[in-house]
Amino acid sequence: MNRYLYIQFYRNKAYIIALLFLLMAGLMAIYTGKKFLDRNEDIISKSGAFQKESIERNAKFHKDDLGLVLYYIKFNLVNETPKLAALNIGMRDLNPSIQGVTIRNLEEQRYNADFYNPANAAVGNFDFSFVIIFLFPLVIVAFCYNLISEEEEKGTWKLLSVQSGNLKKLLDHKMFIRLLAVTIVYLVLIIIASVWLKIPLDPFYIAFVMSGWLYILLWFTLCRWIISFRKTSAQNALILLIVWVGINFIIPMTSNILIQKFYPVHESLKAVMEQREGYHNKWDEAKRPTMEKFYKAYPQYRNFTVEENDAFTWTWYYAMQHMGDLESAKSSEQYTEKMQKRNQAATYLGYLLPNLHTQLTESHLAKSDMQNHLQYAASLKKFHERKRLFFYPLIFSGKNAESINWSQQTLAVFKFSSPVQWVQTFLPYFIFIALFMILSQYKFRKLC
Amino acid sequence: MAISNLQLMVRKTWQDLFKGKQNLLTTIAVLLFCLLSIGIGYTKYTDSFSKIKEYRKEVRESWEHRPDKHPHRMAHYGYLVFRIGHPLNIFDNGLDDYLGNVIFLEAHKQNTANLSEAGSSGTLVRFGAFSSAFILQSIVPLIILFLGFGLIVQERENATLKIISVQGTSGRDIIWGKILGLWLFSLCFLIPVIPVVFMAALFSETAHSADIILRLSFLLPAYMMYYFFICTLTVVVSANSKSTSSSLISLIGFWLLFIIVLPKGIQFTAQNIYPAPSRIAFETTLEKDILKSGDSHNPDDPHFKKIKDSLLAKYKVKTTNELPFNYSGLVMKEGEKISSQIYIRHQKELQTIYGKQQMLTDFSGLLNPAVAIKSFSMIATGTDFFAYNQFQKQAEEYRYKMAQHLNDLQIEQISNIKPENGGPPAVINKDNWEKFPDFQYRYTSVLDSMKQQPVPAAALILWMAVCVIAIEISGRKLKLI
């Protein structure tokens, strides 16, 4: 009997086409990821060369003026991109994976995003997570929506209930065949991705693969529950489609616009304005107060004095620059807090919406989420300070460009690592799956 | 007589659709969702507009209240310009979430527009923002096909189609009647939204009523055409299906294809056929080109050396300090001219790539009316990329004018000889600041936008023609049993 169920399934051309559609979409998504990684690697390697070139040129032009050399030179900090990011590009297309900063004030430079075509960004990336979250459920729905109703509509249900001893078992077997088929496609795609993109088999990747599969399983259990109400095929399809549209579009979109409204990020504009005033005003003010504030922040430079009627010194100049950061620090922090709040709100919502949860989890594992970006921004700030504090005493004491070992000034890499939080990641799936299983089990007992 | 049959058919379909309590509830729910999104959009828009207005004023005041200063210092103090979307973004968010809203303008450096809503949001933003346009473009079509998938196939299954035919209604009348009835019903989702959008846009006080009316007068017929397509598709598929469920399944398939798969697929193709450079690559080549054609910061640069020599010869002096005007101002002016030209050239290349990507999307409207209406809606509401580019252009023009104006002031009013330590500083009077006009952001005219991007509108009209042909064909071939 079971053998016939397999034959029945694989004879249906529509099912085979649906599986092939998933496979093709998945391959396209992996290709998108491959392109993304290649481009990213290209950008990073080129910027390393460019940094070297720029240092050489400036150190040659302005041999005797270290302050001027450092006015121009940008130091790049790379945000390490794991191979896994190819499968979930997340926000990495909007937030650059590498940023270059001079030792002038940071606020002016940190918001420079990478170039992107907003029309493309608005449509979103066709990455692997998109295929899992949006397209897999559709095929699952198409496979399952008429499992019972079709038999009823064709009039074979009665016959089946007479012939088969255990209808529930039969239905579960049908579902299992479908789950198996979808899982095989999923695994084939994962294997192709692993080999093609050379993704290391670490806990992150394992968690990633598992979350995707649990999401697939969750949709099967949801279908199992919906069809157990024994409505008509059209009604089942309608209900499942409404769920799909609801959780993929209506709820996240509504939440997004509400979050944007409740946490407006005006602080960013304010920070930009404050840093500009914070630095530029100092040209027209007395030098002492600026220097006092600077010494307060960095007491170790108190011995580099600036006289009120000195014409121009780099000490004063970089102290002024630093004022831009100091005076906008509060707004800048508030801006970061707002972003965190926005992100937090989405995470909470994710516990209720498995699709959102999957997107958030997978982008977290792939280090392409907001949290990673915020950590990177914090580390950029530290990087910037390290560079400043390294060069300040050299500039202030009037060293020339040749006294510095420039070969040490290579690309720096930020590595963000937080262990996989297994419980938080997988509990929402288990709860939903268990819930749908119990609900449908209850209904299934009363079959036929 | 044929006309009255058609009229009867339309009226019957329309009334049937209205009779269902479910349908009425759906209509009300959709309209409520639209009102909600307009309400949220309105407060969000006015919030950010009032903030930006405040910041604009602050920027202007700080500019005017600068003390006496060296013009070049002032050029680096620079200017901040802000963008605020067109008020119709309350209706169609378009690309606004992905566009930067502030640009810092300064001498010899072109900064980009930064701080987009998306850049400050988490992953959620990728699911899109809720807007009436989204409901009308994506959700309402889904509702239409649910309302209409059985319109003909069900009558055939119930054998009522034969009866209608026997009573003297031709297949043409049946199809046209069903489509027009469904279409009239679908307008119930659309028509009430328009006056609300008009009022909301008007109350935001950022655009003239004439402008809003003009834009809406493009928008309304475009959506009507789009719905005509959706209704035609629904009824024609219904007429050619064997059973109601197969009709529903194929219609859902079409919806997925038009709304999800094709748009993403086209975007994917566009990015791969016309890859765009990264920021770092762009800036690297830009800097290299500028260095090649003359680096005003390099004392040995051949281009500037030539200028210097010719000036010294013309004024018959030995050093630049003896020239009757400020020499470094002149160098700066020349440098600005060169670097701006190069920047604009590179910027244009980048825009051309984006433009090509957009072109592919626009042309895909010929395959997919959902993309056509999406692009057209963005164009009509001024939330498209072209409109945004005009902002960038205006900002760059203003920047160039500001930089060169300040260079001129330096050339004319600053002494050629560097002031001694402790002596009077080389500054000019602060009256000059007030004289320089404020930046005025002008919305891109909708007619300009349309002239630049005629494809989406053309695609919609073409689809109308395709619909009429499809109706005529399936009307003649309608199977009654």
GROMACS .gro file of C-alpha atoms in nm, chain A residues 139-341:
model
  203
  139VAL     CA    1   0.496   2.450  -0.195
  140ILE     CA    2   0.412   2.283   0.134
  141VAL     CA    3   0.066   2.437   0.122
  142ALA     CA    4   0.022   2.325  -0.238
  143PHE     CA    5   0.121   1.971  -0.139
  144CYS     CA    6  -0.107   1.942   0.161
  145TYR     CA    7  -0.413   2.163   0.130
  146ASN     CA    8  -0.628   1.897  -0.039
  147LEU     CA    9  -0.501   1.580   0.124
  148ILE     CA   10  -0.840   1.502   0.274
  149SER     CA   11  -1.070   1.731   0.082
  150GLU     CA   12  -0.962   1.602  -0.257
  151GLU     CA   13  -1.066   1.249  -0.165
  152GLU     CA   14  -1.393   1.378  -0.033
  153GLU     CA   15  -1.456   1.582  -0.346
  154LYS     CA   16  -1.372   1.293  -0.573
  155GLY     CA   17  -1.590   1.067  -0.363
  156THR     CA   18  -1.310   0.825  -0.277
  157TRP     CA   19  -1.299   0.917   0.091
  158LYS     CA   20  -1.571   0.670   0.187
  159LEU     CA   21  -1.404   0.398  -0.013
  160LEU     CA   22  -1.074   0.473   0.155
  161SER     CA   23  -1.224   0.465   0.502
  162VAL     CA   24  -1.374   0.127   0.429
  163GLN     CA   25  -1.057  -0.018   0.282
  164SER     CA   26  -0.800   0.126   0.512
  165GLY     CA   27  -0.789   0.019   0.869
  166ASN     CA   28  -0.625   0.333   0.993
  167LEU     CA   29  -0.700   0.655   0.806
  168LYS     CA   30  -0.485   0.866   1.035
  169LYS     CA   31  -0.185   0.649   0.964
  170LEU     CA   32  -0.251   0.668   0.593
  171LEU     CA   33  -0.275   1.048   0.601
  172ASP     CA   34   0.036   1.077   0.810
  173HIS     CA   35   0.215   0.858   0.566
  174LYS     CA   36   0.106   1.084   0.281
  175MET     CA   37   0.230   1.383   0.473
  176PHE     CA   38   0.554   1.207   0.554
  177ILE     CA   39   0.614   1.141   0.184
  178ARG     CA   40   0.570   1.510   0.116
  179LEU     CA   41   0.788   1.609   0.408
  180LEU     CA   42   1.052   1.368   0.285
  181ALA     CA   43   1.042   1.515  -0.066
  182VAL     CA   44   1.073   1.873   0.060
  183THR     CA   45   1.344   1.776   0.306
  184ILE     CA   46   1.542   1.609   0.031
  185VAL     CA   47   1.528   1.925  -0.178
  186TYR     CA   48   1.629   2.127   0.127
  187LEU     CA   49   1.921   1.895   0.201
  188VAL     CA   50   2.036   1.892  -0.160
  189LEU     CA   51   2.041   2.272  -0.154
  190ILE     CA   52   2.228   2.276   0.177
  191ILE     CA   53   2.487   2.034   0.043
  192ILE     CA   54   2.530   2.235  -0.274
  193ALA     CA   55   2.565   2.553  -0.068
  194SER     CA   56   2.820   2.389   0.163
  195VAL     CA   57   3.036   2.271  -0.124
  196TRP     CA   58   2.997   2.573  -0.352
  197LEU     CA   59   3.038   2.839  -0.087
  198LYS     CA   60   3.273   2.633   0.132
  199ILE     CA   61   3.074   2.704   0.445
  200PRO     CA   62   3.248   2.550   0.748
  201LEU     CA   63   3.038   2.302   0.942
  202ASP     CA   64   3.039   2.489   1.274
  203PRO     CA   65   2.763   2.525   1.536
  204PHE     CA   66   2.634   2.838   1.357
  205TYR     CA   67   2.579   2.653   1.035
  206ILE     CA   68   2.423   2.355   1.210
  207ALA     CA   69   2.185   2.585   1.395
  208PHE     CA   70   2.110   2.762   1.067
  209VAL     CA   71   2.026   2.439   0.887
  210MET     CA   72   1.816   2.321   1.177
  211SER     CA   73   1.616   2.640   1.207
  212GLY     CA   74   1.531   2.624   0.838
  213TRP     CA   75   1.421   2.263   0.864
  214LEU     CA   76   1.215   2.321   1.178
  215TYR     CA   77   1.042   2.605   0.997
  216ILE     CA   78   0.956   2.363   0.715
  217LEU     CA   79   0.831   2.109   0.969
  218LEU     CA   80   0.624   2.377   1.134
  219TRP     CA   81   0.439   2.449   0.811
  220PHE     CA   82   0.363   2.081   0.767
  221THR     CA   83   0.212   2.061   1.114
  222LEU     CA   84   0.013   2.378   1.047
  223CYS     CA   85  -0.123   2.222   0.728
  224ARG     CA   86  -0.201   1.905   0.917
  225TRP     CA   87  -0.411   2.103   1.159
  226ILE     CA   88  -0.590   2.312   0.897
  227ILE     CA   89  -0.688   2.017   0.679
  228SER     CA   90  -0.818   1.829   0.982
  229PHE     CA   91  -1.118   2.064   0.985
  230ARG     CA   92  -1.224   1.890   0.664
  231LYS     CA   93  -1.326   2.202   0.479
  232THR     CA   94  -1.330   2.213   0.099
  233SER     CA   95  -1.005   2.235  -0.096
  234ALA     CA   96  -1.073   2.594  -0.189
  235GLN     CA   97  -1.136   2.690   0.171
  236ASN     CA   98  -0.819   2.516   0.292
  237ALA     CA   99  -0.616   2.689   0.025
  238LEU     CA  100  -0.774   3.019   0.117
  239ILE     CA  101  -0.707   2.981   0.489
  240LEU     CA  102  -0.346   2.875   0.440
  241LEU     CA  103  -0.286   3.154   0.194
  242ILE     CA  104  -0.434   3.407   0.434
  243VAL     CA  105  -0.198   3.282   0.705
  244TRP     CA  106   0.091   3.308   0.462
  245VAL     CA  107   0.002   3.660   0.349
  246GLY     CA  108  -0.080   3.764   0.703
  247ILE     CA  109   0.244   3.659   0.867
  248ASN     CA  110   0.467   3.740   0.574
  249PHE     CA  111   0.325   4.074   0.476
  250ILE     CA  112   0.049   4.228   0.676
  251ILE     CA  113   0.172   4.178   1.032
  252PRO     CA  114   0.543   4.253   0.975
  253MET     CA  115   0.462   4.552   0.756
  254THR     CA  116   0.219   4.696   1.006
  255SER     CA  117   0.464   4.635   1.287
  256ASN     CA  118   0.741   4.795   1.089
  257ILE     CA  119   0.555   5.116   1.028
  258LEU     CA  120   0.439   5.125   1.390
  259ILE     CA  121   0.794   5.070   1.515
  260GLN     CA  122   0.919   5.345   1.283
  261LYS     CA  123   0.654   5.573   1.421
  262PHE     CA  124   0.701   5.491   1.791
  263TYR     CA  125   1.079   5.501   1.775
  264PRO     CA  126   1.156   5.786   1.537
  265VAL     CA  127   1.531   5.830   1.488
  266HIS     CA  128   1.555   6.207   1.478
  267GLU     CA  129   1.861   6.180   1.703
  268SER     CA  130   2.070   6.086   1.404
  269LEU     CA  131   2.006   6.419   1.234
  270LYS     CA  132   2.070   6.593   1.563
  271ALA     CA  133   2.402   6.412   1.608
  272VAL     CA  134   2.511   6.518   1.260
  273MET     CA  135   2.431   6.879   1.338
  274GLU     CA  136   2.591   6.875   1.680
  275GLN     CA  137   2.917   6.729   1.558
  276ARG     CA  138   2.937   6.997   1.291
  277GLU     CA  139   2.884   7.277   1.540
  278GLY     CA  140   3.100   7.100   1.796
  279TYR     CA  141   3.401   7.110   1.569
  280HIS     CA  142   3.362   7.411   1.339
  281ASN     CA  143   3.264   7.660   1.610
  282LYS     CA  144   3.595   7.608   1.779
  283TRP     CA  145   3.775   7.799   1.503
  284ASP     CA  146   3.604   8.116   1.621
  285GLU     CA  147   3.643   8.058   1.993
  286ALA     CA  148   3.929   8.100   2.235
  287LYS     CA  149   4.169   7.808   2.231
  288ARG     CA  150   4.196   7.748   2.603
  289PRO     CA  151   3.846   7.609   2.669
  290THR     CA  152   3.879   7.367   2.380
  291MET     CA  153   4.213   7.250   2.509
  292GLU     CA  154   4.083   7.219   2.866
  293LYS     CA  155   3.802   6.991   2.748
  294PHE     CA  156   4.049   6.790   2.549
  295TYR     CA  157   4.289   6.752   2.844
  296LYS     CA  158   3.998   6.647   3.059
  297ALA     CA  159   3.920   6.366   2.817
  298TYR     CA  160   4.287   6.273   2.773
  299PRO     CA  161   4.493   6.395   3.073
  300GLN     CA  162   4.801   6.224   2.935
  301TYR     CA  163   4.840   6.502   2.672
  302ARG     CA  164   4.840   6.789   2.919
  303ASN     CA  165   5.210   6.849   2.857
  304PHE     CA  166   5.138   6.943   2.491
  305THR     CA  167   5.035   7.301   2.561
  306VAL     CA  168   4.870   7.541   2.318
  307GLU     CA  169   4.910   7.916   2.361
  308GLU     CA  170   4.617   8.146   2.294
  309ASN     CA  171   4.803   8.344   2.026
  310ASP     CA  172   4.964   8.048   1.853
  311ALA     CA  173   4.856   8.060   1.488
  312PHE     CA  174   4.781   7.697   1.415
  313THR     CA  175   4.893   7.374   1.572
  314TRP     CA  176   4.784   7.019   1.501
  315THR     CA  177   4.735   6.969   1.873
  316TRP     CA  178   4.465   7.231   1.871
  317TYR     CA  179   4.325   7.107   1.541
  318TYR     CA  180   4.277   6.747   1.653
  319ALA     CA  181   4.146   6.866   1.989
  320MET     CA  182   3.883   7.067   1.795
  321GLN     CA  183   3.803   6.766   1.582
  322HIS     CA  184   3.751   6.559   1.891
  323MET     CA  185   3.503   6.816   2.020
  324GLY     CA  186   3.274   6.719   1.731
  325ASP     CA  187   3.252   6.369   1.874
  326LEU     CA  188   3.229   6.482   2.235
  327GLU     CA  189   2.947   6.727   2.180
  328SER     CA  190   2.737   6.491   1.975
  329ALA     CA  191   2.807   6.190   2.197
  330LYS     CA  192   2.473   6.202   2.373
  331SER     CA  193   2.259   6.218   2.059
  332SER     CA  194   2.473   5.954   1.900
  333GLU     CA  195   2.418   5.722   2.194
  334GLN     CA  196   2.046   5.790   2.189
  335TYR     CA  197   2.041   5.704   1.822
  336THR     CA  198   2.209   5.370   1.893
  337GLU     CA  199   1.962   5.306   2.172
  338LYS     CA  200   1.671   5.374   1.939
  339MET     CA  201   1.808   5.125   1.688
  340GLN     CA  202   1.843   4.870   1.965
  341LYS     CA  203   1.485   4.931   2.072
   0.00000   0.00000   0.00000
